[in-house]
Amino acid sequence: MALLEIRNLSVEFETVSGAFRAVDGIDISVDRGDLMAIVGESGSGKSVSMLAVMGLLPWTATITADRMEFNGHDLRTLSGRARRKIIGRDLSMIFQEPMSSLNPCFTVGYQIRETLRLHTSLDRKARQTRAIELMEQVGIPAPEKRLSAFPHQMSGGMSQRAMIAMALACEPKLLIADEPTTALDVTIQAQILELLTDLQDRTGMALILITHDMGVVAETVKRVAVQYAGQKVEEQQVEALFDDPHHPYTAALLSALPERSQDRFLPTIPGVVPGQFDRPQGCLFSPRCQFADARCRAVQPQKASAELGYALCHYPLLHGEPQGKEASA
Amino acid sequence: MLSFLVRRLLTFVPTFFGVTLVSFAFIRLLPGDPILLLAGERGVSQERYEQLSAQLGFDQPLWKQYIDYLAGIFQGDLGTSFVTKRPVIDEFFALFPATLELSLCAIVIAILLGIPAGVIAAVYRGKFFDRTLMTTALVGYSMPIFWWALLLIIVFSSGLGWTPVSGRISLMYFFDTPTGFMLIDSLLADQDGAFLSAVSHLILPSIVLATIPLAIIARQTRSAMLEVLGEDYMRTARAKGLPPLKINGVHALRNAMIPVITVIGLSVGTLLAGAILTETIFSWPGIGKWMVDSIFRRDYQVVQGGLLMIATIVMIVNLTVDVLYGLINPKIRKG
Ligand SMILES: Nc1ncnc2c1ncn2[C@@H]1O[C@H](COP(=O)(O)OP(=O)(O)OP(=O)(O)O)[C@@H](O)[C@H]1O
Ligand SMILES: [Mg+2]
């Protein structure tokens, strides 16, 4: 059985201007030791769907799912107390802004040891030893000294390493990394990604990497889910996806990569992700899709087969050609 | 930390001189000739007037008076009361424990109730408790102290007969007061009922004096908590699986305390102002009542010296708060 199994997850926010569906019918399945990425533009519901799994959404959010299981626990019916036993221990998450994600009033050491005190039976001395070990593991030099540092005394990259150390404290089965490098500069980004995949490899935990950077995906993960406007539009192994994207949105994302552009100008995807008030009737991508026709604009598409990357499209691409168009025309 | 302390101590110096100047100028700018006012209806002869004037130094030029005043301060001499003929500084220290006891009780009540109330209101924002608390705090903040004191006296002293109306302890008790704190001295005296009597005398004035700081602290705690609860590190705390009590009571409160401590420090000024009214209403023999009585008696030396002492205490408290602030906020400690 999969470690994390999600079927038809939707999240709706109650807003002053009515309900807003930030996540719309997403399926995710993660096995032990899996390494996958969720990719999508800003606002496509990547963070919200994972925060739903962690149970960290505000009360304005309504979560519905046909299935939502982690390590044999049904997350939909779990009590707050039971969930708190799992998150931070077997299921960890790190965030986009490392500098503001650490509490400025406590030393880094306190914040790491706090997790250990909460979830393990280690005594004071063992916790300190473990904290030092964790700091070494995430590549922080002079760990003993760094443990007594306050967050404002550390750089962004260092803070993110400390966050990773904290998340790894209880050897989680799954780590969710929500854009862990977006706020860092490029050289540090590469180091942190390498650290994450290295740790994933060594500890055998599963890792979900949330990113909007296709370049990161190519170098880091095995499997990719592409998300658009709250829906999962495609999922494939990473080589296959880069080789032959089946959803027009994926194809457009890939051709916007500088490395792949043959042109002097970088192609962009015209238009923006639909928001609360301009959700199209049919396929959500249809207003921006170069292949869209009347059917796309009127009817919501169904998921395609596994061979076609579960593409949420009426005419999934095969080697760049939309399929099944003649039949309907 | 050390350089922070030194820098902070240095700002103390000009402020202190400012205060001496103000307290000096204050009574000299008041309308009326102090000696004539002191003499009252009976008036004085020209001879006696000059004698008094020389005795009090009023015949000297102003700058000379000020220099003498300063010189006196540095020798611990704040002048002598016209009325009791005792040194002002002695009177001050005899009465100060009463005020300190009352103020400490008031600030403890304000902190112990205000901080938890503010935290709960923020956590349950917009709910019944929050709205009730905020309305109550607004009322508490805007209520005239003397009116509120009289209301409590009418209900609890006259009506229910639960608490005495004035003084620090029932007149039937006599004992030494080595510490000046009635709560402690009555315990040390070990006389039946003395401690309870002290408590019952203290309770209404403390509540009255605590009201405004309580309202201020509760509101400040709530708004500081609301700000902190939206921070990224609060999400991190929840992602660790910490229980709500730890999340709100440790991770949020520690950050929210930074502005609250400043407000507590600033409310010491409010507290001393409130003490003047409260002590007068409850005949509480502290420096507030002493100052008011001295103003009515035109006892200028006392007003001048008392003013200086009160201002100095406020400054010392503010200094302490700044140091505490540095201790709780690591960003400053470093600087
Ligand atoms: N608490 C909330 N209340 C209302 N709407 C929300 C809330 N949190 C997120 N949203 C909305 O949900 C949508 C998805 O947000 P989400 O943060 O998951 O995007 P994302 O894919 O993570 O984007 P990014 O790359 O910017 O992090 C956005 O339109 C956002 O405005
Ligand atoms: Mg996000």
XYZ file of C-alpha atoms and ligand atoms in Angstrom:
696
model
C 0.000 0.000 0.000
C 1.126 3.506 -0.769
C 2.471 5.706 2.014
C 0.302 8.645 1.030
C -2.848 7.991 -0.907
C -5.091 10.837 -1.939
C -8.165 10.547 -4.132
C -10.241 13.447 -5.354
C -9.012 16.018 -2.853
C -10.737 19.383 -3.004
C -10.225 22.444 -0.834
C -12.665 25.298 -0.791
C -12.070 28.615 0.966
C -14.831 30.672 2.414
C -14.110 34.222 1.316
C -16.022 37.472 1.614
C -16.908 37.141 -2.043
C -18.129 33.553 -1.799
C -16.567 30.128 -1.939
C -13.293 29.703 -3.793
C -12.077 26.307 -4.898
C -8.264 26.388 -4.572
C -7.790 22.652 -5.050
C -10.078 20.714 -7.346
C -10.199 16.933 -7.396
C -6.517 16.058 -7.016
C -5.136 12.498 -6.838
C -1.709 11.888 -5.372
C -0.063 8.639 -4.530
C 3.359 8.459 -2.899
C 5.197 5.243 -2.049
C 7.854 4.763 0.571
C 11.122 6.225 -0.651
C 9.401 7.982 -3.523
C 10.805 11.215 -4.926
C 8.258 13.324 -6.703
C 7.627 16.921 -7.612
C 4.492 18.982 -7.855
C 4.929 21.717 -10.417
C 2.723 24.608 -11.325
C 2.442 28.353 -11.621
C 1.821 30.544 -8.616
C -1.722 30.117 -7.356
C -2.217 26.632 -8.754
C -2.967 25.213 -5.296
C 0.298 23.362 -4.652
C 0.780 24.671 -1.136
C -2.880 24.455 -0.235
C -3.164 20.793 -1.218
C -0.134 19.841 0.901
C -1.232 22.017 3.825
C -4.509 20.113 3.659
C -2.573 16.874 4.080
C -0.726 18.335 7.076
C -3.949 19.701 8.547
C -2.521 23.217 8.654
C -5.190 25.096 6.737
C -7.175 27.801 8.525
C -10.756 27.122 9.570
C -12.058 28.974 6.509
C -10.993 25.968 4.417
C -13.307 23.041 3.755
C -11.508 19.862 2.797
C -13.234 17.029 0.960
C -11.706 13.815 -0.383
C -12.762 10.310 -1.326
C -9.598 9.028 0.240
C -6.842 10.674 2.216
C -4.573 8.225 3.957
C -1.081 8.476 5.345
C 0.743 5.425 6.613
C -2.552 3.656 7.269
C -4.218 6.594 9.072
C -7.324 8.111 7.555
C -6.468 11.804 7.649
C -10.086 12.807 7.102
C -11.339 11.427 10.396
C -8.221 11.869 12.515
C -8.687 13.851 15.733
C -6.485 16.884 16.309
C -4.599 15.091 19.049
C -3.945 11.998 16.926
C -2.822 14.144 14.008
C -0.356 16.022 16.217
C 1.283 12.708 17.024
C 1.967 12.184 13.312
C 2.899 15.574 11.968
C 6.401 16.667 12.885
C 7.325 13.010 13.396
C 6.356 10.777 10.449
C 5.127 13.579 8.241
C 7.177 16.774 8.075
C 7.029 19.919 6.035
C 9.418 22.755 5.314
C 8.447 26.085 3.844
C 9.293 28.696 1.303
C 10.583 31.443 3.629
C 13.271 29.967 5.878
C 14.103 33.299 7.502
C 10.596 33.914 8.795
C 9.779 30.262 9.433
C 12.029 30.049 12.489
C 10.790 31.657 15.689
C 12.978 34.745 16.295
C 12.717 34.453 20.092
C 14.232 30.989 20.466
C 17.627 29.595 19.612
C 17.898 27.180 16.720
C 18.910 24.488 19.187
C 15.808 25.015 21.284
C 13.612 24.712 18.216
C 15.225 21.471 17.117
C 15.263 19.926 20.595
C 11.640 20.917 21.053
C 10.586 18.533 18.280
C 12.644 15.765 19.864
C 11.156 16.430 23.291
C 7.680 16.278 21.804
C 7.973 13.111 19.761
C 10.737 11.008 21.288
C 11.627 9.696 24.726
C 15.227 10.907 24.514
C 16.533 12.593 27.646
C 18.052 16.057 27.734
C 21.573 14.930 26.939
C 20.516 12.590 24.165
C 18.454 15.351 22.619
C 21.473 17.656 22.544
C 23.591 14.912 20.974
C 20.897 14.226 18.390
C 20.555 17.944 17.626
C 24.291 18.196 16.951
C 24.113 15.113 14.776
C 21.242 16.611 12.784
C 23.085 19.885 12.295
C 26.058 17.962 10.969
C 23.792 15.947 8.705
C 22.407 19.081 7.048
C 25.900 20.465 6.600
C 25.999 23.231 9.177
C 29.576 23.903 10.270
C 30.389 24.219 13.991
C 27.051 22.709 15.002
C 27.535 23.117 18.752
C 28.001 26.846 18.368
C 25.233 27.218 15.814
C 22.726 25.546 18.098
C 22.862 28.490 20.458
C 22.445 31.024 17.649
C 19.228 32.957 17.174
C 17.578 32.867 13.744
C 18.473 36.480 12.948
C 22.143 35.554 13.258
C 21.858 33.080 10.388
C 21.684 33.497 6.630
C 18.760 32.288 4.544
C 20.529 29.156 3.382
C 21.638 28.368 6.916
C 18.087 28.879 8.192
C 16.720 26.502 5.584
C 19.303 23.916 6.623
C 18.173 24.355 10.219
C 14.550 23.935 9.110
C 15.514 20.738 7.333
C 17.315 19.508 10.439
C 14.173 20.205 12.431
C 11.962 18.403 9.942
C 14.275 15.395 9.887
C 14.609 15.200 13.676
C 12.311 12.204 14.074
C 13.252 10.488 10.806
C 10.005 11.190 8.961
C 8.578 8.776 6.419
C 7.558 11.655 4.193
C 8.993 15.142 3.877
C 7.070 17.796 2.017
C 9.333 20.607 0.840
C 7.252 23.591 -0.271
C 9.443 25.631 -2.611
C 12.378 25.277 -0.226
C 14.735 27.276 -2.421
C 12.575 30.004 -3.943
C 13.706 32.619 -1.411
C 17.402 31.743 -1.710
C 20.005 32.836 -4.218
C 20.960 30.559 -7.053
C 24.140 28.931 -5.735
C 22.504 28.233 -2.382
C 19.448 26.838 -4.193
C 21.508 24.138 -5.815
C 23.174 23.232 -2.510
C 19.878 22.891 -0.668
C 18.350 20.760 -3.436
C 21.380 18.526 -3.456
C 21.181 18.240 0.320
C 17.511 17.262 0.135
C 17.944 14.589 -2.513
C 21.049 13.327 -0.776
C 19.218 13.007 2.535
C 16.286 11.386 0.782
C 18.631 8.862 -0.715
C 20.410 8.128 2.564
C 17.392 7.950 4.870
C 14.995 6.311 2.445
C 12.226 8.736 3.242
C 9.767 9.857 0.606
C 10.075 13.439 -0.609
C 7.513 15.666 -2.266
C 9.154 18.710 -3.736
C 6.867 21.588 -4.562
C 8.294 23.968 -7.126
C 7.382 26.130 -10.062
C 10.732 25.585 -11.682
C 10.816 22.901 -14.395
C 14.590 23.144 -14.403
C 14.734 22.032 -10.773
C 12.404 19.154 -11.563
C 14.586 17.808 -14.345
C 17.638 17.577 -12.113
C 16.069 16.379 -8.908
C 13.089 14.066 -8.992
C 11.819 10.836 -10.519
C 8.160 11.625 -11.006
C 6.270 14.838 -11.696
C 2.708 15.970 -11.165
C 1.762 19.152 -12.994
C -0.895 21.280 -11.392
C -2.949 24.035 -12.982
C -5.623 26.200 -11.327
C -6.150 23.664 -8.563
C -6.312 20.625 -10.839
C -3.716 18.012 -11.598
C -3.369 18.129 -15.367
C -0.663 15.531 -15.898
C 1.592 13.052 -14.111
C 4.570 11.165 -15.545
C 8.062 9.907 -14.854
C 10.418 12.788 -15.293
C 12.272 11.592 -18.444
C 9.035 10.664 -20.161
C 7.499 13.999 -19.287
C 10.375 15.974 -20.720
C 10.421 13.688 -23.703
C 6.772 13.686 -24.553
C 4.451 15.949 -22.531
C 0.812 14.936 -22.982
C -0.957 18.037 -21.701
C -0.691 21.262 -23.677
C 0.034 23.147 -20.447
C 3.018 20.922 -19.683
C 4.207 21.306 -23.236
C 3.935 25.074 -22.943
C 5.815 25.068 -19.611
C 8.608 23.009 -21.132
C 8.988 25.154 -24.206
C 9.278 28.169 -21.918
C 12.493 26.713 -20.475
C 15.489 28.724 -21.691
C 17.492 25.540 -22.361
C 14.839 24.255 -24.730
C 14.147 27.367 -26.682
C 15.402 27.292 -30.284
C 14.205 30.782 -30.891
C 15.922 34.041 -30.075
C 12.889 34.902 -27.951
C 11.684 32.821 -25.065
C 8.152 31.613 -25.742
C 5.727 32.470 -22.958
C 2.247 31.221 -22.152
C -0.171 34.037 -22.930
C -2.745 34.953 -20.300
C -2.866 34.172 -16.583
C -4.136 31.414 -14.309
C -7.896 31.884 -13.849
C -8.871 33.202 -10.426
C -12.044 33.097 -8.431
C -14.171 35.073 -10.860
C -12.928 34.154 -14.323
C -13.053 30.374 -14.163
C -13.870 29.099 -17.647
C -16.763 26.727 -18.143
C -14.972 23.861 -19.824
C -11.294 23.038 -19.563
C -9.618 25.512 -17.204
C -6.635 25.863 -19.526
C -8.716 26.410 -22.681
C -8.422 30.238 -22.754
C -4.625 29.929 -22.953
C -4.374 26.733 -25.000
C -3.262 26.902 -28.623
C -5.183 23.693 -29.465
C -8.473 24.591 -27.789
C -11.725 24.336 -29.728
C -15.425 24.798 -28.938
C -15.629 21.505 -27.061
C -12.699 22.464 -24.812
C -14.402 25.720 -23.923
C -17.753 24.098 -23.137
C -17.081 20.666 -21.624
C -14.830 19.740 -18.718
C -12.305 17.115 -19.821
C -11.844 13.679 -18.248
C -8.547 12.132 -17.176
C -6.752 10.264 -19.961
C -5.130 6.852 -19.528
C -1.868 6.180 -17.673
C -0.022 5.941 -21.007
C -1.128 9.485 -21.736
C 0.033 10.699 -18.305
C -3.528 11.006 -16.938
C -3.658 14.215 -18.949
C -6.739 16.242 -18.085
C -7.422 17.107 -21.709
C -9.889 16.362 -24.497
C -7.078 15.997 -27.001
C -3.965 14.818 -25.136
C -0.738 15.386 -27.038
C 1.287 12.532 -28.421
C 4.660 13.609 -29.762
C 3.338 17.136 -29.878
C 0.179 16.260 -31.835
C -3.275 16.545 -30.259
C -5.041 13.173 -30.349
C -8.641 12.385 -31.220
C -9.454 15.712 -32.723
C -10.705 14.364 -36.106
C -13.074 11.938 -34.415
C -15.026 14.684 -32.766
C -14.811 17.185 -35.589
C 24.357 43.834 26.073
C 26.852 45.820 28.157
C 27.226 48.585 25.618
C 23.443 48.678 25.307
C 23.205 49.145 29.080
C 25.834 51.847 29.139
C 24.207 53.719 26.278
C 20.848 53.464 27.971
C 22.294 54.679 31.290
C 23.830 57.689 29.583
C 20.440 58.850 28.316
C 19.370 58.819 31.967
C 21.603 61.803 32.757
C 20.049 64.549 30.585
C 16.559 63.300 31.417
C 17.320 63.567 35.106
C 18.494 67.168 34.761
C 15.402 67.946 32.739
C 13.284 66.634 35.574
C 15.079 68.704 38.209
C 14.528 71.780 36.080
C 10.833 71.068 35.605
C 10.175 70.344 39.283
C 12.125 73.477 40.186
C 10.304 75.660 37.710
C 6.895 74.169 38.418
C 6.337 75.706 41.839
C 7.976 78.970 40.918
C 5.724 79.427 37.919
C 2.598 78.864 39.963
C 0.727 82.113 40.557
C 0.993 83.660 43.993
C 3.786 84.391 46.406
C 4.556 81.175 48.258
C 5.310 82.928 51.497
C 2.103 84.908 51.466
C 0.161 81.802 50.587
C 1.921 79.924 53.321
C 1.017 82.582 55.848
C -2.583 82.451 54.771
C -5.299 84.829 55.976
C -3.368 86.072 58.941
C -0.675 87.662 56.792
C 2.887 88.357 57.909
C 4.833 91.346 58.995
C 7.442 92.733 56.628
C 10.173 91.643 59.020
C 8.893 88.083 59.313
C 8.417 87.965 55.526
C 12.047 88.767 54.871
C 13.144 86.344 57.530
C 11.142 83.523 55.933
C 12.262 84.523 52.463
C 15.907 84.327 53.501
C 15.336 81.052 55.307
C 13.789 79.468 52.206
C 16.275 81.060 49.844
C 13.616 82.984 47.885
C 15.667 86.189 48.196
C 18.403 84.734 46.009
C 18.448 85.080 42.213
C 16.737 82.163 40.410
C 19.917 80.615 39.032
C 21.453 80.623 42.493
C 18.329 78.953 43.880
C 18.551 76.283 41.222
C 22.231 75.630 41.879
C 21.522 75.319 45.593
C 18.665 72.986 44.823
C 20.899 70.798 42.647
C 23.657 70.823 45.246
C 21.116 69.720 47.821
C 19.921 66.870 45.604
C 23.410 65.485 45.273
C 23.759 65.497 49.031
C 20.441 63.715 49.382
C 18.743 66.839 50.648
C 15.398 67.706 49.093
C 14.546 70.425 51.570
C 12.315 70.400 54.606
C 8.559 70.355 54.870
C 7.169 73.738 56.004
C 4.443 71.927 57.850
C 6.066 68.993 59.603
C 9.573 70.416 59.667
C 10.885 66.996 58.697
C 13.221 66.421 55.730
C 11.243 65.768 52.562
C 13.346 62.741 51.725
C 12.560 61.135 55.098
C 8.851 61.678 54.648
C 9.053 60.265 51.166
C 10.708 57.039 52.226
C 8.343 56.671 55.165
C 5.328 56.814 52.872
C 6.706 55.210 49.748
C 6.223 51.550 50.832
C 2.472 52.123 51.099
C 2.338 53.388 47.530
C 4.672 50.674 46.336
C 2.550 47.976 47.935
C -0.605 49.357 46.354
C 1.006 49.819 42.934
C 2.625 46.396 42.933
C -0.689 44.764 43.810
C -2.389 46.730 41.069
C 0.183 45.907 38.399
C 0.216 42.232 39.401
C -3.565 42.098 39.074
C -3.361 43.897 35.729
C -0.683 41.536 34.377
C -2.147 38.313 35.724
C -5.576 39.064 34.296
C -4.648 41.211 31.309
C -2.188 38.918 29.542
C -4.268 35.707 29.626
C -7.378 37.678 28.686
C -5.586 39.223 25.710
C -4.215 35.849 24.599
C -7.603 34.127 24.787
C -9.296 37.009 22.987
C -6.754 36.813 20.154
C -6.985 33.044 19.817
C -10.784 33.217 19.724
C -10.895 36.374 17.677
C -14.358 37.662 16.891
C -16.018 35.159 19.206
C -18.154 36.025 22.220
C -15.275 36.206 24.732
C -13.257 38.459 22.466
C -16.075 40.903 21.871
C -17.077 40.997 25.535
C -13.494 41.534 26.625
C -12.798 44.294 24.155
C -15.955 46.169 25.111
C -15.144 45.793 28.818
C -11.596 46.971 28.227
C -12.817 50.041 26.397
C -15.189 50.852 29.250
C -12.444 50.235 31.816
C -10.068 52.443 29.928
C -12.420 55.373 29.615
C -13.979 55.230 33.077
C -13.117 58.112 35.453
C -11.166 56.578 38.346
C -12.916 58.471 41.151
C -16.343 57.529 39.811
C -15.357 53.875 39.563
C -13.856 53.972 43.070
C -16.989 55.503 44.539
C -19.145 52.937 42.774
C -17.100 50.086 44.259
C -17.203 51.675 47.703
C -20.968 52.062 47.504
C -21.452 48.444 46.460
C -18.821 46.568 48.451
C -18.253 48.784 51.473
C -21.527 50.556 52.161
C -23.867 48.056 50.539
C -22.436 44.621 51.212
C -20.125 45.670 54.025
C -17.398 43.370 52.737
C -14.512 45.794 52.618
C -13.411 48.768 54.729
C -13.518 52.225 53.203
C -10.173 53.684 54.145
C -6.691 53.153 55.530
C -4.311 50.204 55.296
C -5.407 48.149 58.286
C -8.041 48.176 60.988
C -7.258 50.552 63.851
C -7.473 47.729 66.397
C -4.113 46.365 65.311
C -0.839 47.773 66.505
C 2.497 46.381 65.505
C 5.895 47.389 64.182
C 6.223 47.862 60.463
C 9.813 46.921 59.671
C 9.270 46.429 55.920
C 6.587 49.078 55.415
C 4.547 46.560 53.451
C 1.400 45.961 55.427
C 0.838 42.503 53.960
C 4.250 41.339 55.143
C 4.293 43.227 58.429
C 0.871 41.925 59.418
C 2.068 38.396 58.782
C 5.214 39.017 60.839
C 3.175 40.528 63.663
C 1.257 37.270 63.930
C -1.886 38.821 65.398
C -5.236 37.176 64.817
C -6.903 38.549 61.728
C -4.285 41.211 61.033
C -3.308 39.821 57.669
C -6.903 39.439 56.528
C -7.589 42.969 57.621
C -4.631 44.197 55.570
C -5.846 42.266 52.544
C -9.380 43.569 52.814
C -8.095 47.125 53.016
C -5.872 46.640 50.001
C -8.344 44.947 47.730
C -10.603 47.786 46.555
C -7.845 50.370 45.999
C -5.800 47.798 44.056
C -8.734 46.946 41.826
C -9.406 50.611 41.187
C -5.779 51.322 40.443
C -5.430 48.195 38.276
C -8.386 48.993 36.048
C -6.749 51.226 33.470
C -3.466 49.269 33.190
C -5.516 46.075 32.968
C -7.502 47.428 30.060
C -4.340 48.661 28.339
C -2.434 45.402 28.844
C -5.336 43.231 27.661
C -5.785 45.263 24.485
C -2.076 45.406 23.728
C -1.634 41.675 24.342
C -4.535 40.907 22.038
C -3.282 43.041 19.180
C 0.307 41.819 19.552
C -0.915 38.215 19.583
C -3.060 38.749 16.509
C -0.050 40.049 14.654
C 2.161 37.169 15.770
C -0.424 34.454 15.048
C -0.207 35.244 11.328
C 3.573 34.840 11.188
C 5.285 32.035 9.271
C 6.952 30.611 12.368
C 3.558 29.916 13.882
C 2.854 27.587 10.957
C 6.198 25.915 11.670
C 5.201 25.443 15.303
C 1.931 23.835 14.267
C 3.698 21.670 11.683
C 5.807 20.226 14.505
C 2.666 18.807 16.086
C 2.851 21.018 19.177
C -0.325 21.239 21.278
C -2.271 24.534 21.072
C -1.271 25.569 24.584
C 2.413 25.436 23.611
C 1.800 27.085 20.260
C -0.080 30.043 21.709
C 1.440 30.167 25.169
C 5.099 29.720 24.234
C 5.740 30.393 20.549
C 3.235 33.203 20.100
C 3.257 34.768 23.550
C 7.018 35.085 23.746
C 6.994 37.217 20.621
C 3.871 39.104 21.600
C 5.419 39.993 24.987
C 7.944 42.306 23.360
C 5.494 45.174 22.754
C 3.465 44.264 25.844
C 6.446 44.762 28.152
C 6.928 48.261 26.800
C 3.303 49.016 27.507
C 3.590 47.646 31.037
C 6.588 49.888 31.628
C 4.805 52.922 30.252
C 1.763 52.204 32.392
C 3.860 52.790 35.518
C 3.502 56.509 34.823
C -0.260 56.047 34.508
C -0.187 54.000 37.681
C 1.465 56.743 39.738
C -0.975 59.301 38.377
C -3.786 56.925 39.281
C -2.264 56.369 42.718
C -2.675 60.039 43.541
C -6.440 59.839 43.008
C -6.859 56.377 44.457
C -4.909 57.134 47.614
C -6.874 60.314 48.155
C -10.216 58.543 47.777
C -9.284 55.604 50.017
C -7.236 57.701 52.486
C -4.311 55.464 51.671
C -1.268 56.921 53.446
C 1.116 56.875 50.503
C 3.003 59.460 48.469
C 0.017 60.198 46.235
C -2.085 61.389 49.125
C 0.985 63.120 50.583
C 1.487 65.125 47.384
C -2.151 66.163 47.198
C -2.214 67.158 50.856
C 1.003 69.133 50.395
C -0.389 71.020 47.449
C -3.402 72.023 49.503
C -1.098 73.065 52.337
C 1.188 74.984 49.967
C 4.073 72.891 51.243
C 6.270 73.765 48.252
C 9.401 71.985 49.310
C 7.438 68.749 49.560
C 5.773 69.237 46.181
C 9.094 70.027 44.547
C 10.955 67.133 46.172
C 8.110 64.663 45.771
C 7.751 65.503 42.101
C 11.435 64.866 41.559
C 11.309 61.539 43.381
C 8.253 60.321 41.474
C 9.782 61.309 38.146
C 13.015 59.554 39.083
C 11.143 56.375 39.940
C 9.321 56.437 36.605
C 12.682 56.842 34.874
C 14.213 53.941 36.772
C 11.253 51.739 35.910
C 11.537 52.681 32.240
C 15.213 51.837 32.332
C 14.458 48.459 33.880
C 11.844 47.808 31.219
C 14.355 48.597 28.491
C 16.798 46.114 29.974
C 14.077 43.477 30.270
C 13.102 44.220 26.695
C 16.683 43.496 25.670
C 16.623 40.223 27.562
C 13.452 38.990 25.901
C 14.218 40.240 22.411
C 17.390 38.587 21.112
C 17.739 41.076 18.270
C 18.389 43.896 20.720
C 20.546 41.877 23.079
C 23.063 41.503 20.317
C 23.136 45.196 19.265
N -6.312 31.057 3.509
C -6.741 31.268 2.264
N -7.927 31.864 2.039
C -8.355 32.090 0.778
N -7.683 31.736 -0.334
C -6.491 31.144 -0.172
C -5.940 30.881 1.121
N -4.743 30.276 0.982
C -4.546 30.183 -0.356
N -5.589 30.689 -1.042
C -5.741 30.736 -2.498
O -5.597 29.457 -2.995
C -4.947 29.492 -4.251
C -3.834 28.496 -4.275
O -2.833 28.942 -3.385
P -1.474 28.164 -3.151
O -0.779 28.899 -2.067
O -1.735 26.723 -2.956
O -0.707 28.368 -4.503
P 0.711 27.800 -4.875
O 0.501 26.902 -6.028
O 1.377 27.257 -3.684
O 1.420 29.112 -5.372
P 2.886 29.669 -5.035
O 3.776 29.136 -6.084
O 2.706 31.144 -5.139
O 3.233 29.222 -3.653
C -4.464 30.908 -4.463
O -5.302 31.537 -5.409
C -4.629 31.548 -3.132
O -5.015 32.884 -3.258
Mg 2.953 27.909 -2.387
